[in-house]
PDB file of C-alpha atoms in Angstrom:
ATOM      1  CA  MET A  29    -199.112 152.042  48.820  1.00  0.00           C
ATOM      2  CA  GLN A  30    -196.153 151.689  51.121  1.00  0.00           C
ATOM      3  CA  GLU A  31    -198.047 150.366  53.860  1.00  0.00           C
ATOM      4  CA  ALA A  32    -199.230 147.697  51.306  1.00  0.00           C
ATOM      5  CA  THR A  33    -196.154 146.795  50.414  1.00  0.00           C
ATOM      6  CA  LEU A  34    -194.881 146.267  53.442  1.00  0.00           C
ATOM      7  CA  ALA A  35    -197.876 143.692  54.181  1.00  0.00           C
ATOM      8  CA  VAL A  36    -196.570 141.961  51.337  1.00  0.00           C
ATOM      9  CA  ALA A  37    -193.412 141.605  52.006  1.00  0.00           C
ATOM     10  CA  ALA A  38    -194.218 140.238  55.635  1.00  0.00           C
ATOM     11  CA  VAL A  39    -195.978 137.574  53.928  1.00  0.00           C
ATOM     12  CA  GLU A  40    -193.581 136.538  52.006  1.00  0.00           C
ATOM     13  CA  ARG A  41    -190.963 136.755  54.544  1.00  0.00           C
ATOM     14  CA  LYS A  42    -193.166 134.174  56.719  1.00  0.00           C
ATOM     15  CA  ASN A  43    -194.011 131.836  53.822  1.00  0.00           C
ATOM     16  CA  ARG A  44    -190.031 131.813  53.354  1.00  0.00           C
ATOM     17  CA  GLU A  45    -189.432 131.065  56.819  1.00  0.00           C
ATOM     18  CA  ARG A  46    -192.393 128.363  57.033  1.00  0.00           C
ATOM     19  CA  ARG A  47    -191.019 126.968  53.937  1.00  0.00           C
ATOM     20  CA  GLY A  48    -187.221 126.636  56.094  1.00  0.00           C
ATOM     21  CA  ALA A  49    -188.287 125.383  59.323  1.00  0.00           C
ATOM     22  CA  ALA A  50    -190.458 122.608  56.849  1.00  0.00           C
ATOM     23  CA  HIS A  51    -187.047 122.302  54.955  1.00  0.00           C
ATOM     24  CA  GLY A  52    -184.765 122.073  58.112  1.00  0.00           C
ATOM     25  CA  ALA A  53    -187.063 119.504  59.890  1.00  0.00           C
ATOM     26  CA  SER A  54    -186.788 116.563  57.340  1.00  0.00           C
ATOM     27  CA  PRO A  55    -183.651 115.546  57.863  1.00  0.00           C
ATOM     28  CA  THR A  56    -183.935 115.501  61.474  1.00  0.00           C
ATOM     29  CA  LYS A  57    -186.875 113.103  60.930  1.00  0.00           C
ATOM     30  CA  SER A  58    -184.734 110.922  58.535  1.00  0.00           C
ATOM     31  CA  ARG A  59    -181.432 110.710  60.932  1.00  0.00           C
ATOM     32  CA  ASN A  60    -184.168 109.429  63.803  1.00  0.00           C
ATOM     33  CA  SER A  61    -185.536 107.030  61.449  1.00  0.00           C
ATOM     34  CA  SER A  62    -182.197 105.938  60.734  1.00  0.00           C
ATOM     35  CA  SER A  63    -181.153 105.878  64.610  1.00  0.00           C
ATOM     36  CA  ARG A  64    -184.792 103.851  65.544  1.00  0.00           C
ATOM     37  CA  GLU A  65    -183.608 101.193  63.058  1.00  0.00           C
ATOM     38  CA  SER A  66    -179.950 100.683  65.524  1.00  0.00           C
ATOM     39  CA  ILE A  67    -181.774 100.915  68.988  1.00  0.00           C
ATOM     40  CA  PHE A  68    -183.144  97.744  70.777  1.00  0.00           C
ATOM     41  CA  ARG A  69    -185.077  97.218  73.959  1.00  0.00           C
ATOM     42  CA  ILE A  70    -183.792  94.712  76.362  1.00  0.00           C
ATOM     43  CA  GLY A  71    -186.705  94.872  79.027  1.00  0.00           C
ATOM     44  CA  LEU A  72    -187.405  98.488  79.494  1.00  0.00           C
ATOM     45  CA  VAL A  73    -183.834  99.309  78.810  1.00  0.00           C
ATOM     46  CA  ARG A  74    -182.719 100.757  75.266  1.00  0.00           C
ATOM     47  CA  TYR A  75    -179.328  99.687  73.869  1.00  0.00           C
ATOM     48  CA  LYS A  76    -177.976 101.740  70.825  1.00  0.00           C
ATOM     49  CA  MET A  77    -175.773 100.028  67.983  1.00  0.00           C
ATOM     50  CA  ASP A  78    -172.828 101.350  66.546  1.00  0.00           C
ATOM     51  CA  SER A  79    -172.174 101.778  63.592  1.00  0.00           C
ATOM     52  CA  SER A  80    -169.975  98.342  63.001  1.00  0.00           C
ATOM     53  CA  LYS A  81    -172.107  96.586  64.909  1.00  0.00           C
ATOM     54  CA  GLN A  82    -170.242  95.512  67.434  1.00  0.00           C
ATOM     55  CA  THR A  83    -171.381  97.146  70.757  1.00  0.00           C
ATOM     56  CA  LEU A  84    -174.596  97.984  72.223  1.00  0.00           C
ATOM     57  CA  GLN A  85    -174.050 100.715  74.329  1.00  0.00           C
ATOM     58  CA  ARG A  86    -176.728 101.543  77.195  1.00  0.00           C
ATOM     59  CA  ILE A  87    -178.618 104.888  76.454  1.00  0.00           C
ATOM     60  CA  SER A  88    -178.649 107.166  79.502  1.00  0.00           C
ATOM     61  CA  GLY A  89    -181.305 108.728  80.486  1.00  0.00           C
ATOM     62  CA  ASP A  90    -183.564 106.539  79.247  1.00  0.00           C
ATOM     63  CA  GLU A  91    -186.071 106.423  82.640  1.00  0.00           C
ATOM     64  CA  SER A  92    -189.768 107.375  82.899  1.00  0.00           C
ATOM     65  CA  SER A  93    -191.299 109.472  85.650  1.00  0.00           C
ATOM     66  CA  CYS A  94    -193.466 106.980  87.321  1.00  0.00           C
ATOM     67  CA  SER A  95    -194.491 105.997  91.213  1.00  0.00           C
ATOM     68  CA  GLY A  96    -194.662 104.031  94.048  1.00  0.00           C
ATOM     69  CA  ALA A  97    -194.372  99.965  93.389  1.00  0.00           C
ATOM     70  CA  LEU A  98    -194.808 100.433  89.924  1.00  0.00           C
ATOM     71  CA  GLN A  99    -191.502 102.654  89.164  1.00  0.00           C
ATOM     72  CA  LYS A 100    -189.796  99.810  91.669  1.00  0.00           C
ATOM     73  CA  GLU A 101    -190.829  97.249  89.208  1.00  0.00           C
ATOM     74  CA  LYS A 102    -189.790  98.889  86.751  1.00  0.00           C
ATOM     75  CA  ASP A 103    -186.371  99.116  88.226  1.00  0.00           C
ATOM     76  CA  ALA A 104    -185.945  95.316  89.189  1.00  0.00           C
ATOM     77  CA  LYS A 105    -186.754  94.886  85.524  1.00  0.00           C
ATOM     78  CA  LYS A 106    -184.167  97.179  84.265  1.00  0.00           C
ATOM     79  CA  SER A 107    -181.321  95.908  86.663  1.00  0.00           C
ATOM     80  CA  TYR A 108    -181.510  92.298  84.985  1.00  0.00           C
ATOM     81  CA  VAL A 109    -179.747  92.284  81.377  1.00  0.00           C
ATOM     82  CA  PRO A 110    -178.858  89.534  80.258  1.00  0.00           C
ATOM     83  CA  ARG A 111    -175.035  87.734  80.070  1.00  0.00           C
ATOM     84  CA  ARG A 112    -175.770  86.429  76.424  1.00  0.00           C
ATOM     85  CA  LEU A 113    -177.853  88.096  73.530  1.00  0.00           C
ATOM     86  CA  MET A 114    -178.670  87.168  70.333  1.00  0.00           C
ATOM     87  CA  ILE A 115    -179.843  89.723  67.642  1.00  0.00           C
ATOM     88  CA  GLY A 116    -180.024  87.850  64.177  1.00  0.00           C
ATOM     89  CA  LYS A 117    -177.296  85.673  63.756  1.00  0.00           C
ATOM     90  CA  ASP A 118    -174.731  88.009  66.085  1.00  0.00           C
ATOM     91  CA  GLU A 119    -174.193  86.607  70.129  1.00  0.00           C
ATOM     92  CA  TYR A 120    -174.004  89.926  72.378  1.00  0.00           C
ATOM     93  CA  VAL A 121    -172.078  89.457  75.629  1.00  0.00           C
ATOM     94  CA  GLN A 122    -172.476  91.644  78.705  1.00  0.00           C
ATOM     95  CA  ILE A 123    -169.559  93.724  80.128  1.00  0.00           C
ATOM     96  CA  GLY A 124    -168.861  95.561  83.129  1.00  0.00           C
ATOM     97  CA  ASN A 125    -172.238  96.354  85.187  1.00  0.00           C
ATOM     98  CA  GLY A 126    -174.645  95.553  81.970  1.00  0.00           C
ATOM     99  CA  ASN A 127    -174.230  99.165  80.463  1.00  0.00           C
ATOM    100  CA  GLN A 128    -172.078  97.777  77.362  1.00  0.00           C
ATOM    101  CA  LEU A 129    -172.717  94.590  75.091  1.00  0.00           C
ATOM    102  CA  ILE A 130    -169.899  93.662  72.706  1.00  0.00           C
ATOM    103  CA  ARG A 131    -170.328  91.237  70.008  1.00  0.00           C
ATOM    104  CA  ASP A 132    -168.829  87.436  71.037  1.00  0.00           C
ATOM    105  CA  PRO A 133    -165.526  87.301  69.600  1.00  0.00           C
ATOM    106  CA  LYS A 134    -165.217  83.736  70.791  1.00  0.00           C
ATOM    107  CA  LYS A 135    -168.498  82.982  69.239  1.00  0.00           C
ATOM    108  CA  ARG A 136    -166.370  81.793  66.033  1.00  0.00           C
ATOM    109  CA  THR A 137    -164.110  79.927  68.111  1.00  0.00           C
ATOM    110  CA  ARG A 138    -166.856  77.612  69.724  1.00  0.00           C
ATOM    111  CA  ILE A 139    -168.256  77.136  66.161  1.00  0.00           C
ATOM    112  CA  LEU A 140    -164.855  76.050  64.798  1.00  0.00           C
ATOM    113  CA  ALA A 141    -164.691  73.869  67.426  1.00  0.00           C
ATOM    114  CA  SER A 142    -167.852  72.460  67.570  1.00  0.00           C
ATOM    115  CA  GLU A 143    -167.120  71.269  63.676  1.00  0.00           C
ATOM    116  CA  LYS A 144    -164.074  70.008  64.183  1.00  0.00           C
ATOM    117  CA  VAL A 145    -165.482  67.419  66.811  1.00  0.00           C
ATOM    118  CA  ARG A 146    -168.074  66.996  64.705  1.00  0.00           C
ATOM    119  CA  TRP A 147    -166.207  66.202  61.848  1.00  0.00           C
ATOM    120  CA  SER A 148    -163.677  64.101  63.828  1.00  0.00           C
ATOM    121  CA  LEU A 149    -166.367  62.059  64.869  1.00  0.00           C
ATOM    122  CA  HIS A 150    -167.863  61.245  61.539  1.00  0.00           C
ATOM    123  CA  THR A 151    -164.256  60.305  60.864  1.00  0.00           C
ATOM    124  CA  THR A 152    -164.180  58.016  63.791  1.00  0.00           C
ATOM    125  CA  ARG A 153    -167.336  56.461  62.734  1.00  0.00           C
ATOM    126  CA  SER A 154    -166.196  55.807  59.782  1.00  0.00           C
ATOM    127  CA  ARG A 155    -162.358  54.258  60.619  1.00  0.00           C
ATOM    128  CA  LEU A 156    -164.882  51.718  62.674  1.00  0.00           C
ATOM    129  CA  ALA A 157    -167.342  51.165  59.552  1.00  0.00           C
ATOM    130  CA  ARG A 158    -163.939  50.112  57.668  1.00  0.00           C
ATOM    131  CA  LYS A 159    -161.920  48.438  60.288  1.00  0.00           C
ATOM    132  CA  ARG A 160    -164.622  45.913  60.453  1.00  0.00           C
ATOM    133  CA  LYS A 161    -164.398  44.819  56.877  1.00  0.00           C
ATOM    134  CA  TYR A 162    -160.940  42.502  56.865  1.00  0.00           C
ATOM    135  CA  CYS A 163    -158.151  43.843  54.731  1.00  0.00           C
ATOM    136  CA  GLN A 164    -157.861  42.175  51.221  1.00  0.00           C
ATOM    137  CA  PHE A 165    -154.359  42.429  50.361  1.00  0.00           C
ATOM    138  CA  PHE A 166    -153.533  41.285  54.129  1.00  0.00           C
ATOM    139  CA  THR A 167    -155.840  38.120  53.679  1.00  0.00           C
ATOM    140  CA  ARG A 168    -154.718  37.211  49.829  1.00  0.00           C
ATOM    141  CA  PHE A 169    -151.598  37.408  49.859  1.00  0.00           C
ATOM    142  CA  GLY A 170    -150.585  37.531  53.765  1.00  0.00           C
ATOM    143  CA  LYS A 171    -149.172  40.732  53.670  1.00  0.00           C
ATOM    144  CA  CYS A 172    -149.670  44.571  53.448  1.00  0.00           C
ATOM    145  CA  ASN A 173    -148.187  47.873  52.969  1.00  0.00           C
ATOM    146  CA  LYS A 174    -149.835  49.665  55.322  1.00  0.00           C
ATOM    147  CA  ASP A 175    -148.971  46.828  58.529  1.00  0.00           C
ATOM    148  CA  ASP A 176    -147.695  48.984  60.652  1.00  0.00           C
ATOM    149  CA  GLY A 177    -150.759  50.010  62.534  1.00  0.00           C
ATOM    150  CA  LYS A 178    -151.661  52.746  59.737  1.00  0.00           C
ATOM    151  CA  CYS A 179    -153.914  50.126  57.765  1.00  0.00           C
ATOM    152  CA  PRO A 180    -157.802  51.111  58.735  1.00  0.00           C
ATOM    153  CA  PHE A 181    -158.687  47.320  57.938  1.00  0.00           C
ATOM    154  CA  ILE A 182    -158.603  44.242  60.109  1.00  0.00           C
ATOM    155  CA  HIS A 183    -155.550  42.003  59.776  1.00  0.00           C
ATOM    156  CA  ASP A 184    -156.542  38.467  60.621  1.00  0.00           C
ATOM    157  CA  SER A 185    -154.256  35.741  60.448  1.00  0.00           C
ATOM    158  CA  SER A 186    -156.657  33.156  60.696  1.00  0.00           C
ATOM    159  CA  LYS A 187    -158.299  34.729  57.392  1.00  0.00           C
ATOM    160  CA  ILE A 188    -155.198  34.700  55.104  1.00  0.00           C
ATOM    161  CA  ALA A 189    -155.160  32.217  51.919  1.00  0.00           C
ATOM    162  CA  VAL A 190    -153.403  28.947  51.483  1.00  0.00           C
ATOM    163  CA  CYS A 191    -149.964  28.546  49.755  1.00  0.00           C
ATOM    164  CA  THR A 192    -151.168  26.848  46.577  1.00  0.00           C
ATOM    165  CA  LYS A 193    -147.422  26.001  46.848  1.00  0.00           C
ATOM    166  CA  PHE A 194    -147.594  23.824  49.850  1.00  0.00           C
ATOM    167  CA  LEU A 195    -150.538  22.336  48.007  1.00  0.00           C
ATOM    168  CA  ASN A 196    -148.400  21.090  44.997  1.00  0.00           C
ATOM    169  CA  GLY A 197    -145.261  20.046  48.078  1.00  0.00           C
ATOM    170  CA  LEU A 198    -143.606  23.019  46.276  1.00  0.00           C
ATOM    171  CA  CYS A 199    -143.430  25.966  49.355  1.00  0.00           C
ATOM    172  CA  PHE A 200    -140.264  24.788  51.511  1.00  0.00           C
ATOM    173  CA  ASN A 201    -140.111  28.471  52.653  1.00  0.00           C
ATOM    174  CA  PRO A 202    -140.319  28.567  56.491  1.00  0.00           C
ATOM    175  CA  GLU A 203    -140.777  32.130  56.548  1.00  0.00           C
ATOM    176  CA  CYS A 204    -143.945  31.883  53.786  1.00  0.00           C
ATOM    177  CA  LYS A 205    -146.478  34.449  54.397  1.00  0.00           C
ATOM    178  CA  LEU A 206    -149.479  32.214  53.221  1.00  0.00           C
ATOM    179  CA  THR A 207    -150.832  29.566  55.230  1.00  0.00           C
ATOM    180  CA  HIS A 208    -150.034  26.143  54.982  1.00  0.00           C
ATOM    181  CA  LYS A 209    -153.045  25.138  56.840  1.00  0.00           C
ATOM    182  CA  VAL A 210    -155.555  23.559  55.283  1.00  0.00           C
ATOM    183  CA  ILE A 211    -159.424  23.702  56.060  1.00  0.00           C
ATOM    184  CA  PRO A 212    -162.528  24.063  54.364  1.00  0.00           C
ATOM    185  CA  GLU A 213    -163.062  27.604  54.289  1.00  0.00           C
ATOM    186  CA  ARG A 214    -159.541  28.124  52.803  1.00  0.00           C
ATOM    187  CA  MET A 215    -160.177  25.736  50.321  1.00  0.00           C
ATOM    188  CA  PRO A 216    -161.240  26.368  46.516  1.00  0.00           C
ATOM    189  CA  ASP A 217    -163.457  23.401  44.455  1.00  0.00           C
ATOM    190  CA  CYS A 218    -161.704  21.382  42.203  1.00  0.00           C
ATOM    191  CA  SER A 219    -162.098  22.748  38.987  1.00  0.00           C
ATOM    192  CA  TYR A 220    -160.875  19.028  37.626  1.00  0.00           C
ATOM    193  CA  PHE A 221    -163.975  17.229  39.696  1.00  0.00           C
ATOM    194  CA  LEU A 222    -166.532  19.565  38.584  1.00  0.00           C
ATOM    195  CA  GLN A 223    -165.184  18.301  35.263  1.00  0.00           C
ATOM    196  CA  GLY A 224    -165.186  14.758  36.290  1.00  0.00           C
ATOM    197  CA  LEU A 225    -161.891  14.692  35.464  1.00  0.00           C
ATOM    198  CA  CYS A 226    -159.893  14.396  38.597  1.00  0.00           C
ATOM    199  CA  THR A 227    -158.546  11.009  39.257  1.00  0.00           C
ATOM    200  CA  ASN A 228    -156.315  12.526  42.034  1.00  0.00           C
ATOM    201  CA  LYS A 229    -156.894   9.866  45.251  1.00  0.00           C
ATOM    202  CA  VAL A 230    -155.641  13.056  47.511  1.00  0.00           C
ATOM    203  CA  CYS A 231    -156.645  15.761  46.146  1.00  0.00           C
ATOM    204  CA  PRO A 232    -156.000  18.805  48.490  1.00  0.00           C
ATOM    205  CA  TYR A 233    -158.706  20.957  46.884  1.00  0.00           C
ATOM    206  CA  ARG A 234    -162.650  20.367  47.318  1.00  0.00           C
ATOM    207  CA  HIS A 235    -164.422  18.106  45.962  1.00  0.00           C
ATOM    208  CA  VAL A 236    -168.050  19.373  45.573  1.00  0.00           C
ATOM    209  CA  ARG A 237    -170.906  20.185  43.347  1.00  0.00           C
ATOM    210  CA  VAL A 238    -172.321  23.342  42.807  1.00  0.00           C
ATOM    211  CA  ASN A 239    -174.626  25.117  40.600  1.00  0.00           C
ATOM    212  CA  PRO A 240    -172.556  25.415  37.364  1.00  0.00           C
ATOM    213  CA  ASN A 241    -174.679  28.669  36.520  1.00  0.00           C
ATOM    214  CA  ALA A 242    -173.660  29.827  40.009  1.00  0.00           C
ATOM    215  CA  SER A 243    -171.580  33.038  40.479  1.00  0.00           C
ATOM    216  CA  ILE A 244    -167.490  33.279  41.722  1.00  0.00           C
ATOM    217  CA  CYS A 245    -167.950  33.510  45.602  1.00  0.00           C
ATOM    218  CA  GLU A 246    -165.949  37.085  46.732  1.00  0.00           C
ATOM    219  CA  GLY A 247    -165.037  35.406  50.220  1.00  0.00           C
ATOM    220  CA  TYR A 248    -162.504  32.947  48.131  1.00  0.00           C
ATOM    221  CA  LEU A 249    -161.664  35.441  45.963  1.00  0.00           C
ATOM    222  CA  ARG A 250    -160.197  37.322  49.087  1.00  0.00           C
ATOM    223  CA  GLY A 251    -158.901  34.163  50.699  1.00  0.00           C
ATOM    224  CA  TYR A 252    -161.123  33.176  53.010  1.00  0.00           C
ATOM    225  CA  CYS A 253    -164.963  32.318  53.435  1.00  0.00           C
ATOM    226  CA  ALA A 254    -166.273  31.566  56.606  1.00  0.00           C
ATOM    227  CA  ASP A 255    -169.780  29.838  54.706  1.00  0.00           C
ATOM    228  CA  ALA A 256    -166.954  27.014  53.045  1.00  0.00           C
ATOM    229  CA  ASN A 257    -169.572  24.101  53.415  1.00  0.00           C
ATOM    230  CA  GLU A 258    -173.115  26.349  52.961  1.00  0.00           C
ATOM    231  CA  VAL A 259    -171.903  28.485  49.872  1.00  0.00           C
ATOM    232  CA  LEU A 260    -173.470  27.514  46.635  1.00  0.00           C
ATOM    233  CA  ALA A 261    -170.930  29.454  44.375  1.00  0.00           C
ATOM    234  CA  TYR A 262    -167.561  28.756  42.696  1.00  0.00           C
ATOM    235  CA  SER A 263    -164.200  28.926  44.385  1.00  0.00           C
ATOM    236  CA  LEU A 264    -162.414  27.725  42.062  1.00  0.00           C
ATOM    237  CA  TYR A 265    -158.557  26.745  41.160  1.00  0.00           C
ATOM    238  CA  SER A 266    -156.633  24.009  39.585  1.00  0.00           C
ATOM    239  CA  SER A 267    -152.592  23.840  38.469  1.00  0.00           C
ATOM    240  CA  ASN A 268    -153.919  24.940  35.283  1.00  0.00           C
ATOM    241  CA  PHE A 269    -157.017  27.117  35.672  1.00  0.00           C
ATOM    242  CA  LEU A 270    -155.577  30.272  38.400  1.00  0.00           C
ATOM    243  CA  LEU A 271    -157.369  33.001  38.569  1.00  0.00           C
ATOM    244  CA  LEU A 272    -155.764  36.850  39.093  1.00  0.00           C
ATOM    245  CA  PHE A 273    -157.045  39.125  41.244  1.00  0.00           C
ATOM    246  CA  ASP A 274    -156.625  43.115  40.591  1.00  0.00           C
ATOM    247  CA  PHE A 275    -157.068  44.610  44.313  1.00  0.00           C
TER     248      PHE A 275
END
């Protein structure tokens, strides 16, 4: 009877030891699994990443037992460690003898610098595109509030609108901002002529016939039309027909 009791106790003790061993191995396996997730192989060398993901540290003793030419080939491969390594979207750089790689602190600076250069080029192109257009204020009124070089548009004195007071013989200002030079590119059409009512033999306005359904010429709205002789749109002005423009 006593021997049977001892035998049962021995079996139960072995079962407890077996369950304890199985229970103790489980977290180790979990830790190993977690460890494998942060281990990277570069060539034949393994690196372990710290929890902050800032550093890759070479795992020491990561040597396999090989002999002869195979060992030399492996050593040659192991001796090469790239100076820069991309892991996901992060870039790591080599420090020292290659036993350690750290996340590149200058990558963000380079990205910001690249974005700044790209934006600068975009701004320059936009300014050049605007620079090809004439300033509406300067062309229409002979002056611009940004005439100190800050205006992004072209200030061309040869495109300034003609002074209507001068056309009527009423402008005696030697510093008049508008031009006193009469050329077809600056001259509006005579509205009286279009109505068959102009009797002024020396009328300074253009006597041309245009389609009555034509729209107003945008060039003349700004004070200058390069296609004055070919344009088919209205460019009207008279002493009692004044177009007011809001730019």
